[in-house]
Short mmCIF file of C-alpha atoms and ligand atoms in Angstrom, two decimals:
data_model
loop_
_atom_site.label_atom_id
_atom_site.label_comp_id
_atom_site.label_asym_id
_atom_site.label_seq_id
_atom_site.Cartn_x
_atom_site.Cartn_y
_atom_site.Cartn_z
CA UNK A 958 -9.51 -11.18 -1.28
CA UNK A 959 -9.75 -9.66 -4.74
CA UNK A 960 -12.66 -11.55 -6.27
CA UNK A 961 -15.31 -9.10 -7.50
CA UNK A 962 -13.48 -6.12 -6.00
CA UNK A 963 -13.42 -2.84 -7.92
CA UNK A 964 -9.86 -1.56 -7.96
CA UNK A 965 -9.06 1.93 -9.16
CA UNK A 966 -5.43 1.74 -10.31
CA UNK A 967 -3.77 5.14 -10.62
CA UNK A 968 -0.66 5.27 -12.78
CA UNK A 969 1.64 8.30 -12.76
CA UNK A 970 4.59 9.38 -14.88
CA UNK A 971 7.50 7.17 -13.93
CA UNK A 972 9.77 4.68 -15.66
CA UNK A 973 8.20 2.13 -13.30
CA UNK A 974 4.82 2.60 -15.07
CA UNK A 975 5.51 -0.62 -17.01
CA UNK A 976 5.28 -2.53 -13.70
CA UNK A 977 1.74 -1.19 -13.29
CA UNK A 978 0.79 -3.19 -16.39
CA UNK A 979 1.98 -6.42 -14.76
CA UNK A 980 0.27 -5.45 -11.51
CA UNK A 981 -2.99 -4.81 -13.40
CA UNK A 982 -2.69 -8.30 -14.89
CA UNK A 983 -2.16 -9.85 -11.44
CA UNK A 984 -5.24 -8.01 -10.14
CA UNK A 985 -7.40 -9.17 -13.05
CA UNK A 986 -6.11 -12.72 -12.62
CA UNK A 987 -7.00 -12.59 -8.92
CA UNK A 988 -10.60 -11.74 -9.86
CA UNK A 989 -10.61 -7.95 -9.44
CA UNK A 990 -12.24 -5.51 -11.84
CA UNK A 991 -9.63 -2.90 -12.63
CA UNK A 992 -10.21 0.67 -13.75
CA UNK A 993 -7.03 2.49 -14.70
CA UNK A 994 -6.66 6.24 -14.33
CA UNK A 995 -3.47 7.70 -15.77
CA UNK A 996 -1.91 11.09 -15.30
CA UNK A 997 -0.94 12.91 -18.48
CA UNK A 998 2.74 12.22 -17.93
CA UNK A 999 2.05 8.50 -17.37
CA UNK A 1000 1.04 8.38 -21.03
CA UNK A 1001 4.61 9.37 -21.95
CA UNK A 1002 5.75 6.06 -20.46
CA UNK A 1003 2.96 3.61 -21.25
CA UNK A 1004 -0.07 3.76 -23.53
CA UNK A 1005 -3.72 3.62 -22.45
CA UNK A 1006 -4.10 0.83 -25.01
CA UNK A 1007 -1.88 -1.44 -22.90
CA UNK A 1008 -4.23 -1.06 -19.94
CA UNK A 1009 -7.32 -1.37 -22.11
CA UNK A 1010 -5.97 -4.68 -23.41
CA UNK A 1011 -5.20 -5.94 -19.90
CA UNK A 1012 -8.31 -4.77 -18.06
CA UNK A 1013 -10.94 -4.64 -20.83
CA UNK A 1014 -11.73 -1.08 -19.78
CA UNK A 1015 -10.66 2.21 -21.27
CA UNK A 1016 -7.99 3.93 -19.18
CA UNK A 1017 -9.08 7.48 -18.30
CA UNK A 1018 -6.89 10.51 -17.82
CA UNK A 1019 -8.86 13.66 -18.62
CA UNK A 1020 -11.29 15.32 -16.25
CA UNK A 1021 -13.70 16.39 -18.94
CA UNK A 1022 -13.16 14.09 -21.87
CA UNK A 1023 -16.75 14.25 -23.08
CA UNK A 1024 -17.09 10.50 -22.54
CA UNK A 1025 -20.14 8.76 -21.09
CA UNK A 1026 -19.32 9.82 -17.53
CA UNK A 1027 -18.60 13.49 -18.44
CA UNK A 1028 -18.48 16.02 -15.66
CA UNK A 1029 -18.84 13.69 -12.69
CA UNK A 1030 -16.41 11.01 -13.91
CA UNK A 1031 -14.14 11.48 -10.89
CA UNK A 1032 -17.02 11.07 -8.43
CA UNK A 1033 -18.31 7.98 -10.19
CA UNK A 1034 -14.84 6.44 -10.29
CA UNK A 1035 -14.30 7.23 -6.63
CA UNK A 1036 -17.69 5.86 -5.57
CA UNK A 1037 -17.31 2.61 -7.44
CA UNK A 1038 -13.90 1.67 -6.00
CA UNK A 1039 -13.40 -0.84 -3.16
CA UNK A 1040 -9.69 -0.10 -3.23
CA UNK A 1041 -7.58 2.67 -4.74
CA UNK A 1042 -3.95 1.93 -5.56
CA UNK A 1043 -1.58 4.49 -7.01
CA UNK A 1044 1.39 2.55 -8.38
CA UNK A 1045 3.76 4.06 -9.28
CA UNK A 1046 3.03 7.20 -7.25
CA UNK A 1047 5.28 10.09 -8.32
CA UNK A 1048 6.47 12.86 -6.00
CA UNK A 1049 4.05 15.21 -7.76
CA UNK A 1050 0.95 13.05 -7.29
CA UNK A 1051 1.93 12.35 -3.67
CA UNK A 1052 2.23 16.11 -3.10
CA UNK A 1053 -1.16 16.73 -4.73
CA UNK A 1054 -2.85 14.18 -2.50
CA UNK A 1055 -1.01 15.40 0.62
CA UNK A 1056 -2.31 18.91 0.02
CA UNK A 1057 -5.80 17.98 -1.13
CA UNK A 1058 -4.91 19.49 -4.47
CA UNK A 1059 -7.46 18.09 -6.93
CA UNK A 1060 -5.58 19.09 -10.03
CA UNK A 1061 -6.20 16.23 -12.42
CA UNK A 1062 -8.54 13.26 -12.75
CA UNK A 1063 -6.36 10.91 -10.67
CA UNK A 1064 -5.81 13.23 -7.68
CA UNK A 1065 -9.47 14.25 -7.78
CA UNK A 1066 -10.69 10.64 -7.82
CA UNK A 1067 -8.35 9.73 -4.91
CA UNK A 1068 -9.50 12.70 -2.86
CA UNK A 1069 -13.16 11.94 -3.63
CA UNK A 1070 -12.89 8.28 -2.60
CA UNK A 1071 -14.10 6.57 0.60
CA UNK A 1072 -12.17 3.40 -0.23
CA UNK A 1073 -8.80 2.47 1.29
CA UNK A 1074 -5.99 4.16 -0.64
CA UNK A 1075 -2.58 2.56 -1.17
CA UNK A 1076 0.22 4.76 -2.46
CA UNK A 1077 3.29 2.99 -3.83
CA UNK A 1078 5.99 5.63 -4.34
CA UNK A 1079 8.58 5.25 -7.09
CA UNK A 1080 11.24 7.83 -7.80
CA UNK A 1081 14.96 8.57 -7.84
CA UNK A 1082 16.53 7.90 -4.37
CA UNK A 1083 17.51 11.57 -3.89
CA UNK A 1084 13.93 12.63 -4.58
CA UNK A 1085 12.53 9.93 -2.28
CA UNK A 1086 14.84 11.02 0.53
CA UNK A 1087 13.95 14.71 0.09
CA UNK A 1088 12.37 16.15 3.26
CA UNK A 1089 9.45 17.53 1.24
CA UNK A 1090 8.57 14.10 -0.13
CA UNK A 1091 9.18 12.43 3.24
CA UNK A 1092 7.00 14.99 5.03
CA UNK A 1093 4.18 14.40 2.55
CA UNK A 1094 4.42 10.63 2.97
CA UNK A 1095 4.54 10.92 6.77
CA UNK A 1096 1.48 13.16 6.66
CA UNK A 1097 -0.49 10.83 4.39
CA UNK A 1098 0.63 7.71 6.31
CA UNK A 1099 -0.97 9.20 9.42
CA UNK A 1100 -4.40 9.48 7.78
CA UNK A 1101 -7.10 6.95 8.36
CA UNK A 1102 -7.71 4.84 5.27
CA UNK A 1103 -4.30 5.56 3.70
CA UNK A 1104 -1.39 3.12 3.39
CA UNK A 1105 2.11 3.63 2.01
CA UNK A 1106 3.63 0.63 0.22
CA UNK A 1107 7.28 1.59 0.71
CA UNK A 1108 9.62 1.34 -2.25
CA UNK A 1109 12.42 -1.17 -2.52
CA UNK A 1110 16.16 -0.73 -2.65
CA UNK A 1111 18.27 -1.37 -5.68
CA UNK A 1112 19.68 -0.02 -8.86
CA UNK A 1113 17.40 2.50 -10.51
CA UNK A 1114 16.87 3.25 -14.18
CA UNK A 1115 18.75 6.53 -13.58
CA UNK A 1116 21.85 4.55 -12.57
CA UNK A 1117 21.68 5.48 -8.88
CA UNK A 1118 21.27 2.91 -6.13
CA UNK A 1119 19.06 3.40 -3.11
CA UNK A 1120 15.47 3.39 -1.89
CA UNK A 1121 12.96 4.44 -4.51
CA UNK A 1122 12.27 1.41 -6.71
CA UNK A 1123 8.57 0.61 -7.02
CA UNK A 1124 7.59 -2.46 -4.96
CA UNK A 1125 7.37 -5.52 -7.21
CA UNK A 1126 3.92 -6.48 -8.57
CA UNK A 1127 3.73 -9.57 -6.31
CA UNK A 1128 4.68 -7.45 -3.29
CA UNK A 1129 1.97 -4.96 -4.23
CA UNK A 1130 -0.52 -7.83 -4.42
CA UNK A 1131 0.53 -9.06 -0.96
CA UNK A 1132 0.30 -5.52 0.38
CA UNK A 1133 -3.15 -4.82 -1.10
CA UNK A 1134 -4.46 -8.22 0.06
CA UNK A 1135 -3.27 -7.37 3.55
CA UNK A 1136 -4.94 -3.91 3.39
CA UNK A 1137 -8.24 -5.47 2.22
CA UNK A 1138 -7.94 -7.91 5.14
CA UNK A 1139 -7.81 -4.99 7.59
CA UNK A 1140 -4.01 -4.63 7.96
CA UNK A 1141 -2.81 -1.62 9.96
CA UNK A 1142 0.50 0.28 9.81
CA UNK A 1143 1.06 0.12 13.54
CA UNK A 1144 4.88 0.21 13.30
CA UNK A 1145 5.07 3.68 11.80
CA UNK A 1146 7.87 5.68 13.41
CA UNK A 1147 9.65 2.50 14.52
CA UNK A 1148 13.07 1.44 13.25
CA UNK A 1149 13.66 -2.29 13.27
CA UNK A 1150 17.07 -3.86 12.86
CA UNK A 1151 16.56 -7.47 11.77
CA UNK A 1152 19.26 -10.10 11.27
CA UNK A 1153 18.48 -13.13 9.14
CA UNK A 1154 19.95 -16.41 7.95
CA UNK A 1155 23.23 -18.20 8.47
CA UNK A 1156 26.69 -16.67 8.76
CA UNK A 1157 29.70 -17.97 6.81
CA UNK A 1158 33.00 -18.62 8.53
CA UNK A 1159 35.76 -18.94 5.95
CA UNK A 1160 38.33 -21.68 6.25
CA UNK A 1161 40.29 -20.96 3.07
CA UNK A 1162 39.46 -19.22 -0.25
CA UNK A 1163 37.12 -22.06 -1.31
CA UNK A 1164 35.67 -23.48 1.92
CA UNK A 1165 33.58 -22.24 4.80
CA UNK A 1166 31.63 -23.40 7.88
CA UNK A 1167 27.95 -22.51 7.99
CA UNK A 1168 24.55 -23.91 8.96
CA UNK A 1169 21.22 -24.80 7.38
CA UNK A 1170 19.41 -21.52 8.07
CA UNK A 1171 18.10 -19.93 4.85
CA UNK A 1172 16.84 -16.64 6.29
CA UNK A 1173 13.19 -17.23 5.31
CA UNK A 1174 11.88 -16.38 8.79
CA UNK A 1175 14.00 -13.23 9.18
CA UNK A 1176 13.17 -11.98 5.68
CA UNK A 1177 9.46 -12.58 6.39
CA UNK A 1178 9.79 -10.46 9.56
CA UNK A 1179 11.55 -7.70 7.63
CA UNK A 1180 8.91 -7.73 4.86
CA UNK A 1181 5.97 -7.70 7.25
CA UNK A 1182 7.54 -5.00 9.46
CA UNK A 1183 7.99 -2.77 6.39
CA UNK A 1184 4.37 -3.42 5.37
CA UNK A 1185 3.32 -2.38 8.87
CA UNK A 1186 5.12 0.94 8.34
CA UNK A 1187 8.49 0.40 10.07
CA UNK A 1188 11.83 1.53 8.75
CA UNK A 1189 13.78 -1.73 8.44
CA UNK A 1190 17.50 -2.44 8.32
CA UNK A 1191 18.12 -6.04 7.32
CA UNK A 1192 21.56 -7.39 8.22
CA UNK A 1193 22.24 -10.65 6.44
CA UNK A 1194 24.71 -12.88 4.62
CA UNK A 1195 21.92 -14.30 2.42
CA UNK A 1196 22.99 -12.48 -0.76
CA UNK A 1197 20.74 -14.44 -3.12
CA UNK A 1198 17.48 -13.61 -1.36
CA UNK A 1199 15.78 -10.46 -2.76
CA UNK A 1200 15.45 -7.57 -0.32
CA UNK A 1201 11.77 -6.98 0.55
CA UNK A 1202 10.31 -3.58 -0.36
CA UNK A 1203 10.83 -0.98 2.33
CA UNK A 1204 13.99 -2.64 3.72
CA UNK A 1205 17.60 -1.53 3.48
CA UNK A 1206 20.01 -4.43 3.35
CA UNK A 1207 23.42 -4.45 5.02
CA UNK A 1208 25.58 -7.22 3.57
CA UNK A 1209 27.80 -9.20 5.92
CA UNK A 1210 29.39 -12.64 5.77
CA UNK A 1211 30.80 -13.75 9.10
CA UNK A 1212 29.51 -13.57 12.68
CA UNK A 1213 32.18 -10.93 13.41
CA UNK A 1214 30.93 -8.76 10.53
CA UNK A 1215 27.34 -9.25 11.64
CA UNK A 1216 28.31 -8.19 15.19
CA UNK A 1217 29.97 -5.07 13.83
CA UNK A 1218 26.95 -4.20 11.67
CA UNK A 1219 24.49 -4.74 14.54
CA UNK A 1220 26.55 -2.49 16.84
CA UNK A 1221 26.81 0.16 14.09
CA UNK A 1222 23.05 0.29 13.51
CA UNK A 1223 21.87 -0.18 17.07
CA UNK A 1224 21.76 3.50 18.05
CA UNK A 1225 18.83 4.19 15.68
CA UNK A 1226 16.97 0.95 16.42
CA UNK A 1227 13.80 0.92 18.48
CA UNK A 1228 13.68 -2.88 18.12
CA UNK A 1229 16.35 -5.47 17.38
CA UNK A 1230 15.23 -8.86 16.10
CA UNK A 1231 18.09 -11.37 16.04
CA UNK A 1232 16.67 -14.13 13.89
CA UNK A 1233 20.06 -14.97 12.34
CA UNK A 1234 21.60 -18.35 13.05
CA UNK A 1235 24.95 -16.90 14.08
CA UNK A 1236 27.85 -19.35 14.02
CA UNK A 1237 29.20 -19.81 17.52
CA UNK A 1238 32.62 -20.88 16.22
CA UNK A 1239 34.95 -19.98 13.36
CA UNK A 1240 38.15 -21.62 12.13
CA UNK A 1241 40.94 -20.41 14.44
CA UNK A 1242 43.05 -19.72 11.37
CA UNK A 1243 41.95 -18.73 7.90
CA UNK A 1244 44.34 -20.10 5.29
CA UNK A 1245 45.15 -17.61 2.53
CA UNK A 1246 45.67 -20.51 0.12
CA UNK A 1247 43.49 -23.53 -0.54
CA UNK A 1248 44.28 -26.21 2.04
CA UNK A 1249 45.72 -29.24 0.22
CA UNK A 1250 44.84 -32.74 1.32
CA UNK A 1251 47.44 -34.89 3.06
CA UNK A 1252 47.58 -38.44 4.29
CA UNK A 1253 45.58 -39.12 7.47
CA UNK A 1254 42.91 -37.06 9.25
CA UNK A 1255 42.86 -33.28 9.42
CA UNK A 1256 42.29 -31.56 12.75
CA UNK A 1257 40.42 -28.26 12.71
CA UNK A 1258 40.79 -25.84 15.58
CA UNK A 1259 37.82 -23.56 16.15
CA UNK A 1260 37.73 -20.25 17.98
CA UNK A 1261 34.66 -18.86 19.78
CA UNK A 1262 32.74 -16.12 18.03
CA UNK A 1263 31.31 -13.16 19.85
CA UNK A 1264 27.77 -13.70 21.18
CA UNK A 1265 26.14 -10.69 19.56
CA UNK A 1266 23.10 -10.49 21.83
CA UNK A 1267 25.15 -10.96 24.98
CA UNK A 1268 27.57 -8.23 23.85
CA UNK A 1269 24.91 -5.51 23.55
CA UNK A 1270 24.61 -2.76 26.11
CA UNK A 1271 21.13 -3.05 27.70
CA UNK A 1272 18.77 -0.24 26.78
CA UNK A 1273 15.40 0.68 28.30
CA UNK A 1274 14.56 2.39 24.98
CA UNK A 1275 14.73 -0.72 22.81
CA UNK A 1276 12.89 -4.03 22.47
CA UNK A 1277 15.26 -6.94 21.93
CA UNK A 1278 14.01 -10.18 20.42
CA UNK A 1279 16.00 -13.40 20.13
CA UNK A 1280 15.38 -16.80 18.61
CA UNK A 1281 16.05 -20.23 20.02
CA UNK A 1282 16.12 -22.98 17.42
CA UNK A 1283 16.40 -26.14 19.48
CA UNK A 1284 16.42 -29.88 18.92
CA UNK A 1285 15.64 -30.77 22.57
CA UNK A 1286 14.42 -29.18 25.83
CA UNK A 1287 12.88 -26.19 24.00
CA UNK A 1288 11.10 -24.73 27.04
CA UNK A 1289 14.15 -24.80 29.35
CA UNK A 1290 16.65 -23.63 26.72
CA UNK A 1291 14.44 -20.78 25.49
CA UNK A 1292 13.66 -19.57 29.05
CA UNK A 1293 17.36 -19.74 29.90
CA UNK A 1294 18.35 -17.68 26.82
CA UNK A 1295 15.59 -15.14 27.52
CA UNK A 1296 17.11 -14.35 30.91
CA UNK A 1297 20.79 -14.89 30.08
CA UNK A 1298 20.69 -12.65 26.98
CA UNK A 1299 18.50 -9.95 28.64
CA UNK A 1300 15.76 -10.29 26.01
CA UNK A 1301 12.23 -8.91 26.05
CA UNK A 1302 10.96 -11.76 23.88
CA UNK A 1303 12.37 -15.03 22.61
CA UNK A 1304 10.89 -17.06 19.79
CA UNK A 1305 11.46 -20.73 20.42
CA UNK A 1306 11.05 -23.44 17.84
CA UNK A 1307 11.81 -27.14 17.74
CA UNK A 1308 13.59 -27.58 14.42
CA UNK A 1309 13.03 -31.34 14.47
CA UNK A 1310 9.23 -30.86 14.17
CA UNK A 1311 7.68 -31.34 10.75
CA UNK A 1312 7.09 -28.02 8.99
CA UNK A 1313 9.33 -26.12 11.43
CA UNK A 1314 12.83 -26.77 10.18
CA UNK A 1315 15.21 -24.66 8.14
CA UNK A 1316 14.07 -23.55 4.69
CA UNK A 1317 10.39 -24.46 5.23
CA UNK A 1318 7.57 -22.03 4.40
CA UNK A 1319 5.90 -22.72 7.75
CA UNK A 1320 6.94 -22.54 11.35
CA UNK A 1321 5.53 -23.55 14.72
CA UNK A 1322 6.84 -21.35 17.51
CA UNK A 1323 6.40 -20.60 21.19
CA UNK A 1324 6.77 -17.00 22.35
CA UNK A 1325 8.39 -16.42 25.75
CA UNK A 1326 8.42 -13.12 27.63
CA UNK A 1327 9.77 -12.38 31.08
CA UNK A 1328 7.09 -12.96 33.72
CA UNK A 1329 4.48 -14.05 31.17
CA UNK A 1330 2.86 -17.35 30.26
CA UNK A 1331 4.46 -18.80 27.15
CA UNK A 1332 2.29 -18.44 24.03
CA UNK A 1333 2.31 -21.59 21.86
CA UNK A 1334 1.22 -20.79 18.30
CA UNK A 1335 -0.05 -23.39 15.84
CA UNK A 1336 1.82 -24.32 12.65
CA UNK A 1337 1.53 -21.21 10.43
CA UNK A 1338 3.05 -19.62 7.35
CA UNK A 1339 6.25 -17.71 8.16
CA UNK A 1340 4.62 -14.36 7.34
CA UNK A 1341 1.80 -15.15 9.77
CA UNK A 1342 4.39 -16.04 12.41
CA UNK A 1343 6.12 -12.73 11.62
CA UNK A 1344 2.83 -10.87 12.23
CA UNK A 1345 2.37 -12.67 15.56
CA UNK A 1346 5.90 -11.74 16.67
CA UNK A 1347 5.39 -8.12 15.59
CA UNK A 1348 2.05 -7.97 17.43
CA UNK A 1349 4.01 -8.74 20.61
CA UNK A 1350 6.67 -6.15 19.67
CA UNK A 1351 3.94 -3.51 19.30
CA UNK A 1352 2.52 -4.46 22.71
CA UNK A 1353 5.98 -4.44 24.34
CA UNK A 1354 6.81 -1.04 22.81
CA UNK A 1355 3.54 0.40 24.13
CA UNK A 1356 4.31 -0.97 27.60
CA UNK A 1357 7.86 0.39 27.42
CA UNK A 1358 6.69 3.85 26.35
CA UNK A 1359 3.98 3.97 29.04
CA UNK A 1360 6.65 3.06 31.59
CA UNK A 1361 8.98 5.82 30.36
CA UNK A 1362 6.30 8.53 30.64
N1 CTP B 580 23.11 -15.31 18.85
C1 CTP B 580 23.97 -14.25 18.87
N2 CTP B 580 25.32 -14.45 18.74
C2 CTP B 580 25.81 -15.70 18.62
C3 CTP B 580 24.93 -16.80 18.64
C4 CTP B 580 23.57 -16.56 18.74
O1 CTP B 580 23.53 -13.11 19.00
N3 CTP B 580 27.12 -15.87 18.50
C5 CTP B 580 21.65 -15.05 18.96
C6 CTP B 580 20.83 -15.67 17.86
O2 CTP B 580 20.63 -14.77 16.78
C7 CTP B 580 19.52 -15.96 18.58
C8 CTP B 580 19.95 -16.22 20.02
O3 CTP B 580 21.24 -15.64 20.16
O4 CTP B 580 18.64 -14.87 18.58
C9 CTP B 580 20.03 -17.65 20.39
O5 CTP B 580 20.83 -18.34 19.46
P1 CTP B 580 21.25 -19.83 19.70
O6 CTP B 580 22.23 -20.23 18.66
O7 CTP B 580 20.03 -20.66 19.88
O8 CTP B 580 21.91 -19.66 21.10
P2 CTP B 580 23.33 -19.87 21.64
O9 CTP B 580 23.57 -18.81 22.64
O10 CTP B 580 24.31 -20.00 20.53
O11 CTP B 580 23.13 -21.22 22.45
P3 CTP B 580 23.43 -22.74 22.13
O12 CTP B 580 24.45 -22.75 21.03
O13 CTP B 580 23.94 -23.23 23.40
O14 CTP B 580 22.12 -23.31 21.76
#
């Protein structure tokens, strides 16, 4: 994707500017030719020399520096680029671009460019949530040729926790590769609630019942949905797995907690994707102390957990997607769950097939919709499967909205 591509990398004044150095290195390693343009305040955080060393090109920041490209530097930079990425993009640079305010070399070059432009915001969570910033991002996200690489959640340098952390360099690479491949943000305005991975049903303070699901498929859906412009709430017990950029994680542990979280977030959801492998049973009693071994066998009584999908009030305003991980009779079981759980779409997979089990990077699935021919997909990477599922979600949402009009 990147070989021989001219990438104009804009760097603005943010503590995250150091990540731009790593991102520049990734781009160069992937075969791109990188030209860095820094705002004046970016130079307070990172030196032009760093970028010169990484890219082999002088990093520019002044409109009229008297250099070889003098007065038309911005036009030349803009014309040469196959891709423009502003990472980190500060609230100020976002505002300049949103208003066509060509105030410095970076904003001028962005405005003068025909190339696809990716803005990767990075700022304090309060600033990111501010209606002014959000309005600007919404405005820009609606423009042809512009993409927003949403920030991640986590602890910020300022000590606050929330959305605003620059997407990681590898995530930016994935995002830019997807943009160069023609990716579209067709889930803008949508709010997806995604559940992922196993649940944990405690038996005593040191033991639990669980299953082999690792959450890879659900996290891939969350990541890809955020790339495609959706707001994503990711409900999961998979604490170790990093939250993809653009997603807000809700931590749970048991099926009961997951049920509570799904119900709490459902009102805002336009789509619910239940990819979690929810435990159907939990120990009937949770011992407060570690259970000590005794002579002879130990019987374990299990109580039924709530079926989250079956417990949801039906809504004509939402798309509901379930999963059916089966070891036999995939077609019949998936069709049965589609109807019984009032789903719009169910993703069936045979977990005994090679490359389709738990924890693999690939999956082979069949998509079932009410009244439609099943769609059998080939063995694909989990992110590709996620795209295929989301393509159907987009189509179902369009059908739903046309029906409501
Ligand atoms: N599911 C759920 N609540 C549960 C169990 C499952 O919401 N307590 C959801 C899963 O997230 C999945 C779908 O229901 O989207 C199907 O899950 P699966 O475990 O295959 O179905 P079950 O109804 O548990 O059927 P069975 O155990 O008979 O296979």
